[in-house]
Amino acid sequence: MLANPQGFYTLTMAAETKIKTADDGVREVGMTDARASLTSLIREVRYGGHVGAFTERGERQVMLVTPEFYERAQAALGN
């Protein structure tokens, strides 16, 4: 088990994750590997402070952010 900065503990999986870190720090996972990596990616975004992305053929299709980030973005846009 590993502790994150917020004090939560998570079980580590024996299988190697398919999540990669892009040059800009965004954590990316390909669509074909998304199902197997979904929980890990969500935890990295929520508790690790990362932004996540689902990719298809190397292109980002969808971004994954925390609810707080989304709310700040909506407020900044005046929505």
PDB file of N, CA, C and O in Angstrom:
ATOM      1  N   MET A   1       0.848  -1.180   0.000  1.00  0.00           N
ATOM      2  CA  MET A   1       0.000   0.000   0.000  1.00  0.00           C
ATOM      3  C   MET A   1       0.890   1.237   0.000  1.00  0.00           C
ATOM      4  O   MET A   1       1.958   1.233   0.572  1.00  0.00           O
ATOM      5  N   LEU A   2       0.380   2.296  -0.598  1.00  0.00           N
ATOM      6  CA  LEU A   2       1.095   3.559  -0.670  1.00  0.00           C
ATOM      7  C   LEU A   2       0.236   4.664  -0.083  1.00  0.00           C
ATOM      8  O   LEU A   2      -0.963   4.706  -0.312  1.00  0.00           O
ATOM      9  N   ALA A   3       0.849   5.577   0.651  1.00  0.00           N
ATOM     10  CA  ALA A   3       0.120   6.736   1.172  1.00  0.00           C
ATOM     11  C   ALA A   3       0.348   7.902   0.229  1.00  0.00           C
ATOM     12  O   ALA A   3       1.444   8.104  -0.265  1.00  0.00           O
ATOM     13  N   ASN A   4      -0.698   8.663  -0.022  1.00  0.00           N
ATOM     14  CA  ASN A   4      -0.548   9.865  -0.831  1.00  0.00           C
ATOM     15  C   ASN A   4      -0.505  11.073   0.099  1.00  0.00           C
ATOM     16  O   ASN A   4      -0.683  10.933   1.302  1.00  0.00           O
ATOM     17  N   PRO A   5      -0.274  12.289  -0.428  1.00  0.00           N
ATOM     18  CA  PRO A   5      -0.124  13.465   0.427  1.00  0.00           C
ATOM     19  C   PRO A   5      -1.338  13.762   1.313  1.00  0.00           C
ATOM     20  O   PRO A   5      -1.201  14.366   2.364  1.00  0.00           O
ATOM     21  N   GLN A   6      -2.524  13.303   0.922  1.00  0.00           N
ATOM     22  CA  GLN A   6      -3.716  13.576   1.713  1.00  0.00           C
ATOM     23  C   GLN A   6      -3.894  12.548   2.822  1.00  0.00           C
ATOM     24  O   GLN A   6      -4.833  12.642   3.597  1.00  0.00           O
ATOM     25  N   GLY A   7      -3.004  11.557   2.915  1.00  0.00           N
ATOM     26  CA  GLY A   7      -3.084  10.560   3.957  1.00  0.00           C
ATOM     27  C   GLY A   7      -3.921   9.340   3.601  1.00  0.00           C
ATOM     28  O   GLY A   7      -4.101   8.462   4.416  1.00  0.00           O
ATOM     29  N   PHE A   8      -4.445   9.269   2.379  1.00  0.00           N
ATOM     30  CA  PHE A   8      -5.212   8.113   1.958  1.00  0.00           C
ATOM     31  C   PHE A   8      -4.257   7.002   1.540  1.00  0.00           C
ATOM     32  O   PHE A   8      -3.177   7.258   1.043  1.00  0.00           O
ATOM     33  N   TYR A   9      -4.671   5.790   1.740  1.00  0.00           N
ATOM     34  CA  TYR A   9      -3.864   4.650   1.331  1.00  0.00           C
ATOM     35  C   TYR A   9      -4.530   3.946   0.171  1.00  0.00           C
ATOM     36  O   TYR A   9      -5.747   3.795   0.141  1.00  0.00           O
ATOM     37  N   THR A  10      -3.730   3.531  -0.782  1.00  0.00           N
ATOM     38  CA  THR A  10      -4.263   2.798  -1.919  1.00  0.00           C
ATOM     39  C   THR A  10      -3.448   1.530  -2.111  1.00  0.00           C
ATOM     40  O   THR A  10      -2.254   1.501  -1.824  1.00  0.00           O
ATOM     41  N   LEU A  11      -4.102   0.492  -2.570  1.00  0.00           N
ATOM     42  CA  LEU A  11      -3.408  -0.745  -2.888  1.00  0.00           C
ATOM     43  C   LEU A  11      -2.758  -0.592  -4.243  1.00  0.00           C
ATOM     44  O   LEU A  11      -3.359  -0.088  -5.179  1.00  0.00           O
ATOM     45  N   THR A  12      -1.529  -1.022  -4.353  1.00  0.00           N
ATOM     46  CA  THR A  12      -0.858  -0.975  -5.648  1.00  0.00           C
ATOM     47  C   THR A  12      -1.171  -2.257  -6.396  1.00  0.00           C
ATOM     48  O   THR A  12      -1.294  -3.329  -5.804  1.00  0.00           O
ATOM     49  N   MET A  13      -1.298  -2.130  -7.693  1.00  0.00           N
ATOM     50  CA  MET A  13      -1.610  -3.281  -8.525  1.00  0.00           C
ATOM     51  C   MET A  13      -0.323  -3.889  -9.044  1.00  0.00           C
ATOM     52  O   MET A  13       0.630  -3.183  -9.364  1.00  0.00           O
ATOM     53  N   ALA A  14      -0.308  -5.207  -9.140  1.00  0.00           N
ATOM     54  CA  ALA A  14       0.892  -5.895  -9.611  1.00  0.00           C
ATOM     55  C   ALA A  14       1.141  -5.628 -11.096  1.00  0.00           C
ATOM     56  O   ALA A  14       2.282  -5.533 -11.530  1.00  0.00           O
ATOM     57  N   ALA A  15       0.076  -5.509 -11.861  1.00  0.00           N
ATOM     58  CA  ALA A  15       0.225  -5.287 -13.300  1.00  0.00           C
ATOM     59  C   ALA A  15       0.735  -3.868 -13.571  1.00  0.00           C
ATOM     60  O   ALA A  15       0.370  -2.934 -12.888  1.00  0.00           O
ATOM     61  N   GLU A  16       1.580  -3.761 -14.573  1.00  0.00           N
ATOM     62  CA  GLU A  16       2.108  -2.449 -14.945  1.00  0.00           C
ATOM     63  C   GLU A  16       0.996  -1.604 -15.558  1.00  0.00           C
ATOM     64  O   GLU A  16       0.241  -2.065 -16.395  1.00  0.00           O
ATOM     65  N   THR A  17       0.900  -0.368 -15.131  1.00  0.00           N
ATOM     66  CA  THR A  17      -0.132   0.531 -15.650  1.00  0.00           C
ATOM     67  C   THR A  17       0.271   1.058 -17.021  1.00  0.00           C
ATOM     68  O   THR A  17       1.446   1.180 -17.328  1.00  0.00           O
ATOM     69  N   LYS A  18      -0.722   1.368 -17.815  1.00  0.00           N
ATOM     70  CA  LYS A  18      -0.493   1.903 -19.159  1.00  0.00           C
ATOM     71  C   LYS A  18      -0.572   3.424 -19.166  1.00  0.00           C
ATOM     72  O   LYS A  18      -0.584   4.038 -20.204  1.00  0.00           O
ATOM     73  N   ILE A  19      -0.644   4.030 -17.988  1.00  0.00           N
ATOM     74  CA  ILE A  19      -0.733   5.484 -17.884  1.00  0.00           C
ATOM     75  C   ILE A  19       0.660   6.078 -18.073  1.00  0.00           C
ATOM     76  O   ILE A  19       1.605   5.665 -17.426  1.00  0.00           O
ATOM     77  N   LYS A  20       0.756   7.039 -18.966  1.00  0.00           N
ATOM     78  CA  LYS A  20       2.032   7.712 -19.259  1.00  0.00           C
ATOM     79  C   LYS A  20       1.921   9.190 -18.898  1.00  0.00           C
ATOM     80  O   LYS A  20       0.840   9.761 -18.918  1.00  0.00           O
ATOM     81  N   THR A  21       3.045   9.816 -18.600  1.00  0.00           N
ATOM     82  CA  THR A  21       3.076  11.241 -18.337  1.00  0.00           C
ATOM     83  C   THR A  21       3.601  11.961 -19.572  1.00  0.00           C
ATOM     84  O   THR A  21       4.707  11.679 -20.031  1.00  0.00           O
ATOM     85  N   ALA A  22       2.788  12.890 -20.112  1.00  0.00           N
ATOM     86  CA  ALA A  22       3.189  13.672 -21.284  1.00  0.00           C
ATOM     87  C   ALA A  22       4.177  14.760 -20.868  1.00  0.00           C
ATOM     88  O   ALA A  22       4.361  15.034 -19.682  1.00  0.00           O
ATOM     89  N   ASP A  23       4.793  15.390 -21.841  1.00  0.00           N
ATOM     90  CA  ASP A  23       5.778  16.445 -21.575  1.00  0.00           C
ATOM     91  C   ASP A  23       5.197  17.595 -20.757  1.00  0.00           C
ATOM     92  O   ASP A  23       5.912  18.230 -19.994  1.00  0.00           O
ATOM     93  N   ASP A  24       3.888  17.849 -20.909  1.00  0.00           N
ATOM     94  CA  ASP A  24       3.273  18.952 -20.158  1.00  0.00           C
ATOM     95  C   ASP A  24       2.731  18.515 -18.795  1.00  0.00           C
ATOM     96  O   ASP A  24       2.057  19.270 -18.112  1.00  0.00           O
ATOM     97  N   GLY A  25       3.014  17.271 -18.389  1.00  0.00           N
ATOM     98  CA  GLY A  25       2.618  16.789 -17.075  1.00  0.00           C
ATOM     99  C   GLY A  25       1.262  16.109 -17.022  1.00  0.00           C
ATOM    100  O   GLY A  25       0.879  15.578 -15.991  1.00  0.00           O
ATOM    101  N   VAL A  26       0.518  16.111 -18.122  1.00  0.00           N
ATOM    102  CA  VAL A  26      -0.792  15.468 -18.154  1.00  0.00           C
ATOM    103  C   VAL A  26      -0.588  13.956 -18.173  1.00  0.00           C
ATOM    104  O   VAL A  26       0.249  13.439 -18.909  1.00  0.00           O
ATOM    105  N   ARG A  27      -1.351  13.248 -17.342  1.00  0.00           N
ATOM    106  CA  ARG A  27      -1.307  11.792 -17.294  1.00  0.00           C
ATOM    107  C   ARG A  27      -2.245  11.260 -18.373  1.00  0.00           C
ATOM    108  O   ARG A  27      -3.418  11.586 -18.374  1.00  0.00           O
ATOM    109  N   GLU A  28      -1.724  10.469 -19.307  1.00  0.00           N
ATOM    110  CA  GLU A  28      -2.490  10.002 -20.456  1.00  0.00           C
ATOM    111  C   GLU A  28      -2.620   8.483 -20.466  1.00  0.00           C
ATOM    112  O   GLU A  28      -1.700   7.779 -20.059  1.00  0.00           O
ATOM    113  N   VAL A  29      -3.775   8.017 -20.943  1.00  0.00           N
ATOM    114  CA  VAL A  29      -3.990   6.589 -21.151  1.00  0.00           C
ATOM    115  C   VAL A  29      -4.745   6.419 -22.467  1.00  0.00           C
ATOM    116  O   VAL A  29      -5.648   7.196 -22.774  1.00  0.00           O
ATOM    117  N   GLY A  30      -4.322   5.442 -23.254  1.00  0.00           N
ATOM    118  CA  GLY A  30      -4.984   5.180 -24.520  1.00  0.00           C
ATOM    119  C   GLY A  30      -6.366   4.588 -24.310  1.00  0.00           C
ATOM    120  O   GLY A  30      -6.633   3.928 -23.310  1.00  0.00           O
ATOM    121  N   MET A  31      -7.249   4.812 -25.274  1.00  0.00           N
ATOM    122  CA  MET A  31      -8.620   4.320 -25.170  1.00  0.00           C
ATOM    123  C   MET A  31      -8.664   2.806 -25.018  1.00  0.00           C
ATOM    124  O   MET A  31      -9.495   2.283 -24.296  1.00  0.00           O
ATOM    125  N   THR A  32      -7.767   2.089 -25.686  1.00  0.00           N
ATOM    126  CA  THR A  32      -7.782   0.629 -25.586  1.00  0.00           C
ATOM    127  C   THR A  32      -7.382   0.142 -24.203  1.00  0.00           C
ATOM    128  O   THR A  32      -7.752  -0.947 -23.795  1.00  0.00           O
ATOM    129  N   ASP A  33      -6.635   0.943 -23.451  1.00  0.00           N
ATOM    130  CA  ASP A  33      -6.200   0.576 -22.104  1.00  0.00           C
ATOM    131  C   ASP A  33      -7.011   1.264 -21.013  1.00  0.00           C
ATOM    132  O   ASP A  33      -6.762   1.057 -19.829  1.00  0.00           O
ATOM    133  N   ALA A  34      -7.976   2.072 -21.393  1.00  0.00           N
ATOM    134  CA  ALA A  34      -8.694   2.907 -20.431  1.00  0.00           C
ATOM    135  C   ALA A  34      -9.429   2.102 -19.371  1.00  0.00           C
ATOM    136  O   ALA A  34      -9.376   2.429 -18.186  1.00  0.00           O
ATOM    137  N   ARG A  35     -10.117   1.066 -19.765  1.00  0.00           N
ATOM    138  CA  ARG A  35     -10.893   0.301 -18.794  1.00  0.00           C
ATOM    139  C   ARG A  35     -10.001  -0.262 -17.690  1.00  0.00           C
ATOM    140  O   ARG A  35     -10.318  -0.153 -16.518  1.00  0.00           O
ATOM    141  N   ALA A  36      -8.888  -0.845 -18.063  1.00  0.00           N
ATOM    142  CA  ALA A  36      -7.985  -1.447 -17.083  1.00  0.00           C
ATOM    143  C   ALA A  36      -7.298  -0.407 -16.207  1.00  0.00           C
ATOM    144  O   ALA A  36      -6.912  -0.704 -15.081  1.00  0.00           O
ATOM    145  N   SER A  37      -7.159   0.824 -16.699  1.00  0.00           N
ATOM    146  CA  SER A  37      -6.425   1.870 -15.976  1.00  0.00           C
ATOM    147  C   SER A  37      -7.317   2.945 -15.383  1.00  0.00           C
ATOM    148  O   SER A  37      -6.812   3.885 -14.774  1.00  0.00           O
ATOM    149  N   LEU A  38      -8.620   2.836 -15.536  1.00  0.00           N
ATOM    150  CA  LEU A  38      -9.531   3.909 -15.145  1.00  0.00           C
ATOM    151  C   LEU A  38      -9.421   4.277 -13.673  1.00  0.00           C
ATOM    152  O   LEU A  38      -9.285   5.448 -13.325  1.00  0.00           O
ATOM    153  N   THR A  39      -9.468   3.308 -12.788  1.00  0.00           N
ATOM    154  CA  THR A  39      -9.400   3.599 -11.356  1.00  0.00           C
ATOM    155  C   THR A  39      -8.085   4.286 -11.004  1.00  0.00           C
ATOM    156  O   THR A  39      -8.074   5.264 -10.258  1.00  0.00           O
ATOM    157  N   SER A  40      -6.985   3.797 -11.547  1.00  0.00           N
ATOM    158  CA  SER A  40      -5.681   4.406 -11.267  1.00  0.00           C
ATOM    159  C   SER A  40      -5.622   5.841 -11.758  1.00  0.00           C
ATOM    160  O   SER A  40      -5.117   6.724 -11.066  1.00  0.00           O
ATOM    161  N   LEU A  41      -6.137   6.088 -12.964  1.00  0.00           N
ATOM    162  CA  LEU A  41      -6.111   7.435 -13.520  1.00  0.00           C
ATOM    163  C   LEU A  41      -6.971   8.378 -12.680  1.00  0.00           C
ATOM    164  O   LEU A  41      -6.550   9.495 -12.360  1.00  0.00           O
ATOM    165  N   ILE A  42      -8.154   7.941 -12.304  1.00  0.00           N
ATOM    166  CA  ILE A  42      -9.024   8.781 -11.470  1.00  0.00           C
ATOM    167  C   ILE A  42      -8.339   9.123 -10.158  1.00  0.00           C
ATOM    168  O   ILE A  42      -8.367  10.271  -9.717  1.00  0.00           O
ATOM    169  N   ARG A  43      -7.703   8.166  -9.532  1.00  0.00           N
ATOM    170  CA  ARG A  43      -7.010   8.429  -8.260  1.00  0.00           C
ATOM    171  C   ARG A  43      -5.845   9.391  -8.444  1.00  0.00           C
ATOM    172  O   ARG A  43      -5.594  10.236  -7.593  1.00  0.00           O
ATOM    173  N   GLU A  44      -5.117   9.255  -9.558  1.00  0.00           N
ATOM    174  CA  GLU A  44      -3.999  10.171  -9.804  1.00  0.00           C
ATOM    175  C   GLU A  44      -4.493  11.595  -9.998  1.00  0.00           C
ATOM    176  O   GLU A  44      -3.854  12.545  -9.568  1.00  0.00           O
ATOM    177  N   VAL A  45      -5.645  11.748 -10.644  1.00  0.00           N
ATOM    178  CA  VAL A  45      -6.215  13.080 -10.850  1.00  0.00           C
ATOM    179  C   VAL A  45      -6.750  13.616  -9.526  1.00  0.00           C
ATOM    180  O   VAL A  45      -6.430  14.733  -9.120  1.00  0.00           O
ATOM    181  N   ARG A  46      -7.551  12.834  -8.835  1.00  0.00           N
ATOM    182  CA  ARG A  46      -8.224  13.305  -7.623  1.00  0.00           C
ATOM    183  C   ARG A  46      -7.263  13.541  -6.470  1.00  0.00           C
ATOM    184  O   ARG A  46      -7.307  14.560  -5.809  1.00  0.00           O
ATOM    185  N   TYR A  47      -6.391  12.571  -6.216  1.00  0.00           N
ATOM    186  CA  TYR A  47      -5.535  12.650  -5.031  1.00  0.00           C
ATOM    187  C   TYR A  47      -4.103  13.047  -5.338  1.00  0.00           C
ATOM    188  O   TYR A  47      -3.384  13.482  -4.449  1.00  0.00           O
ATOM    189  N   GLY A  48      -3.680  12.912  -6.581  1.00  0.00           N
ATOM    190  CA  GLY A  48      -2.306  13.227  -6.939  1.00  0.00           C
ATOM    191  C   GLY A  48      -2.125  14.604  -7.536  1.00  0.00           C
ATOM    192  O   GLY A  48      -1.010  15.027  -7.812  1.00  0.00           O
ATOM    193  N   GLY A  49      -3.241  15.302  -7.772  1.00  0.00           N
ATOM    194  CA  GLY A  49      -3.153  16.651  -8.303  1.00  0.00           C
ATOM    195  C   GLY A  49      -2.827  16.731  -9.781  1.00  0.00           C
ATOM    196  O   GLY A  49      -2.471  17.788 -10.283  1.00  0.00           O
ATOM    197  N   HIS A  50      -2.947  15.621 -10.500  1.00  0.00           N
ATOM    198  CA  HIS A  50      -2.656  15.615 -11.930  1.00  0.00           C
ATOM    199  C   HIS A  50      -3.907  15.927 -12.739  1.00  0.00           C
ATOM    200  O   HIS A  50      -5.017  15.859 -12.247  1.00  0.00           O
ATOM    201  N   VAL A  51      -3.724  16.278 -13.987  1.00  0.00           N
ATOM    202  CA  VAL A  51      -4.791  16.337 -14.971  1.00  0.00           C
ATOM    203  C   VAL A  51      -4.642  15.076 -15.801  1.00  0.00           C
ATOM    204  O   VAL A  51      -3.531  14.646 -16.096  1.00  0.00           O
ATOM    205  N   GLY A  52      -5.757  14.452 -16.177  1.00  0.00           N
ATOM    206  CA  GLY A  52      -5.707  13.222 -16.957  1.00  0.00           C
ATOM    207  C   GLY A  52      -6.270  13.427 -18.348  1.00  0.00           C
ATOM    208  O   GLY A  52      -7.009  14.381 -18.601  1.00  0.00           O
ATOM    209  N   ALA A  53      -5.922  12.513 -19.248  1.00  0.00           N
ATOM    210  CA  ALA A  53      -6.448  12.573 -20.617  1.00  0.00           C
ATOM    211  C   ALA A  53      -6.595  11.166 -21.161  1.00  0.00           C
ATOM    212  O   ALA A  53      -5.766  10.293 -20.899  1.00  0.00           O
ATOM    213  N   PHE A  54      -7.665  10.957 -21.924  1.00  0.00           N
ATOM    214  CA  PHE A  54      -7.837   9.728 -22.679  1.00  0.00           C
ATOM    215  C   PHE A  54      -7.414  10.037 -24.103  1.00  0.00           C
ATOM    216  O   PHE A  54      -7.830  11.039 -24.671  1.00  0.00           O
ATOM    217  N   THR A  55      -6.586   9.162 -24.670  1.00  0.00           N
ATOM    218  CA  THR A  55      -6.064   9.407 -26.010  1.00  0.00           C
ATOM    219  C   THR A  55      -6.530   8.326 -26.973  1.00  0.00           C
ATOM    220  O   THR A  55      -6.841   7.208 -26.581  1.00  0.00           O
ATOM    221  N   GLU A  56      -6.563   8.698 -28.237  1.00  0.00           N
ATOM    222  CA  GLU A  56      -6.850   7.755 -29.309  1.00  0.00           C
ATOM    223  C   GLU A  56      -5.869   8.055 -30.433  1.00  0.00           C
ATOM    224  O   GLU A  56      -5.795   9.195 -30.901  1.00  0.00           O
ATOM    225  N   ARG A  57      -5.092   7.059 -30.779  1.00  0.00           N
ATOM    226  CA  ARG A  57      -4.032   7.223 -31.785  1.00  0.00           C
ATOM    227  C   ARG A  57      -3.094   8.381 -31.434  1.00  0.00           C
ATOM    228  O   ARG A  57      -2.672   9.145 -32.280  1.00  0.00           O
ATOM    229  N   GLY A  58      -2.818   8.526 -30.149  1.00  0.00           N
ATOM    230  CA  GLY A  58      -1.890   9.548 -29.685  1.00  0.00           C
ATOM    231  C   GLY A  58      -2.469  10.940 -29.545  1.00  0.00           C
ATOM    232  O   GLY A  58      -1.784  11.856 -29.106  1.00  0.00           O
ATOM    233  N   GLU A  59      -3.720  11.137 -29.889  1.00  0.00           N
ATOM    234  CA  GLU A  59      -4.375  12.445 -29.789  1.00  0.00           C
ATOM    235  C   GLU A  59      -5.308  12.473 -28.580  1.00  0.00           C
ATOM    236  O   GLU A  59      -6.095  11.543 -28.390  1.00  0.00           O
ATOM    237  N   ARG A  60      -5.236  13.517 -27.791  1.00  0.00           N
ATOM    238  CA  ARG A  60      -6.125  13.654 -26.634  1.00  0.00           C
ATOM    239  C   ARG A  60      -7.564  13.839 -27.095  1.00  0.00           C
ATOM    240  O   ARG A  60      -7.855  14.689 -27.921  1.00  0.00           O
ATOM    241  N   GLN A  61      -8.455  13.017 -26.554  1.00  0.00           N
ATOM    242  CA  GLN A  61      -9.862  13.075 -26.910  1.00  0.00           C
ATOM    243  C   GLN A  61     -10.711  13.689 -25.794  1.00  0.00           C
ATOM    244  O   GLN A  61     -11.670  14.404 -26.076  1.00  0.00           O
ATOM    245  N   VAL A  62     -10.377  13.368 -24.544  1.00  0.00           N
ATOM    246  CA  VAL A  62     -11.138  13.826 -23.384  1.00  0.00           C
ATOM    247  C   VAL A  62     -10.171  14.100 -22.248  1.00  0.00           C
ATOM    248  O   VAL A  62      -9.232  13.342 -22.028  1.00  0.00           O
ATOM    249  N   MET A  63     -10.422  15.194 -21.535  1.00  0.00           N
ATOM    250  CA  MET A  63      -9.606  15.534 -20.372  1.00  0.00           C
ATOM    251  C   MET A  63     -10.356  15.150 -19.099  1.00  0.00           C
ATOM    252  O   MET A  63     -11.583  15.229 -19.047  1.00  0.00           O
ATOM    253  N   LEU A  64      -9.614  14.755 -18.075  1.00  0.00           N
ATOM    254  CA  LEU A  64     -10.173  14.374 -16.792  1.00  0.00           C
ATOM    255  C   LEU A  64      -9.604  15.328 -15.747  1.00  0.00           C
ATOM    256  O   LEU A  64      -8.385  15.415 -15.584  1.00  0.00           O
ATOM    257  N   VAL A  65     -10.485  16.072 -15.075  1.00  0.00           N
ATOM    258  CA  VAL A  65     -10.070  17.040 -14.058  1.00  0.00           C
ATOM    259  C   VAL A  65     -10.908  16.839 -12.805  1.00  0.00           C
ATOM    260  O   VAL A  65     -11.956  16.196 -12.838  1.00  0.00           O
ATOM    261  N   THR A  66     -10.473  17.435 -11.708  1.00  0.00           N
ATOM    262  CA  THR A  66     -11.242  17.343 -10.468  1.00  0.00           C
ATOM    263  C   THR A  66     -12.482  18.233 -10.556  1.00  0.00           C
ATOM    264  O   THR A  66     -12.522  19.174 -11.357  1.00  0.00           O
ATOM    265  N   PRO A  67     -13.486  17.957  -9.719  1.00  0.00           N
ATOM    266  CA  PRO A  67     -14.664  18.822  -9.697  1.00  0.00           C
ATOM    267  C   PRO A  67     -14.305  20.275  -9.363  1.00  0.00           C
ATOM    268  O   PRO A  67     -14.888  21.201  -9.928  1.00  0.00           O
ATOM    269  N   GLU A  68     -13.345  20.472  -8.486  1.00  0.00           N
ATOM    270  CA  GLU A  68     -12.939  21.829  -8.110  1.00  0.00           C
ATOM    271  C   GLU A  68     -12.348  22.576  -9.303  1.00  0.00           C
ATOM    272  O   GLU A  68     -12.635  23.752  -9.517  1.00  0.00           O
ATOM    273  N   PHE A  69     -11.523  21.890 -10.089  1.00  0.00           N
ATOM    274  CA  PHE A  69     -10.947  22.507 -11.283  1.00  0.00           C
ATOM    275  C   PHE A  69     -12.052  22.893 -12.258  1.00  0.00           C
ATOM    276  O   PHE A  69     -12.053  23.994 -12.812  1.00  0.00           O
ATOM    277  N   TYR A  70     -12.989  21.984 -12.476  1.00  0.00           N
ATOM    278  CA  TYR A  70     -14.103  22.241 -13.391  1.00  0.00           C
ATOM    279  C   TYR A  70     -14.914  23.451 -12.924  1.00  0.00           C
ATOM    280  O   TYR A  70     -15.255  24.328 -13.725  1.00  0.00           O
ATOM    281  N   GLU A  71     -15.226  23.507 -11.634  1.00  0.00           N
ATOM    282  CA  GLU A  71     -16.006  24.632 -11.096  1.00  0.00           C
ATOM    283  C   GLU A  71     -15.270  25.960 -11.269  1.00  0.00           C
ATOM    284  O   GLU A  71     -15.870  26.968 -11.613  1.00  0.00           O
ATOM    285  N   ARG A  72     -13.942  25.957 -11.042  1.00  0.00           N
ATOM    286  CA  ARG A  72     -13.156  27.186 -11.245  1.00  0.00           C
ATOM    287  C   ARG A  72     -13.159  27.592 -12.710  1.00  0.00           C
ATOM    288  O   ARG A  72     -13.275  28.776 -13.029  1.00  0.00           O
ATOM    289  N   ALA A  73     -13.062  26.624 -13.612  1.00  0.00           N
ATOM    290  CA  ALA A  73     -13.080  26.924 -15.044  1.00  0.00           C
ATOM    291  C   ALA A  73     -14.430  27.496 -15.453  1.00  0.00           C
ATOM    292  O   ALA A  73     -14.496  28.474 -16.214  1.00  0.00           O
ATOM    293  N   GLN A  74     -15.514  26.922 -14.949  1.00  0.00           N
ATOM    294  CA  GLN A  74     -16.852  27.430 -15.258  1.00  0.00           C
ATOM    295  C   GLN A  74     -17.020  28.858 -14.740  1.00  0.00           C
ATOM    296  O   GLN A  74     -17.573  29.719 -15.442  1.00  0.00           O
ATOM    297  N   ALA A  75     -16.556  29.115 -13.527  1.00  0.00           N
ATOM    298  CA  ALA A  75     -16.641  30.458 -12.956  1.00  0.00           C
ATOM    299  C   ALA A  75     -15.823  31.447 -13.779  1.00  0.00           C
ATOM    300  O   ALA A  75     -16.266  32.583 -14.031  1.00  0.00           O
ATOM    301  N   ALA A  76     -14.645  31.044 -14.225  1.00  0.00           N
ATOM    302  CA  ALA A  76     -13.785  31.924 -15.022  1.00  0.00           C
ATOM    303  C   ALA A  76     -14.433  32.246 -16.364  1.00  0.00           C
ATOM    304  O   ALA A  76     -14.236  33.327 -16.911  1.00  0.00           O
ATOM    305  N   LEU A  77     -15.229  31.311 -16.882  1.00  0.00           N
ATOM    306  CA  LEU A  77     -15.922  31.522 -18.149  1.00  0.00           C
ATOM    307  C   LEU A  77     -17.256  32.254 -17.968  1.00  0.00           C
ATOM    308  O   LEU A  77     -17.910  32.596 -18.950  1.00  0.00           O
ATOM    309  N   GLY A  78     -17.639  32.460 -16.716  1.00  0.00           N
ATOM    310  CA  GLY A  78     -18.880  33.157 -16.447  1.00  0.00           C
ATOM    311  C   GLY A  78     -20.113  32.280 -16.568  1.00  0.00           C
ATOM    312  O   GLY A  78     -21.215  32.761 -16.757  1.00  0.00           O
ATOM    313  N   ASN A  79     -19.932  30.972 -16.454  1.00  0.00           N
ATOM    314  CA  ASN A  79     -21.057  30.027 -16.559  1.00  0.00           C
ATOM    315  C   ASN A  79     -21.564  29.622 -15.190  1.00  0.00           C
ATOM    316  O   ASN A  79     -20.927  29.569 -14.242  1.00  0.00           O
TER     317      ASN A  79
END
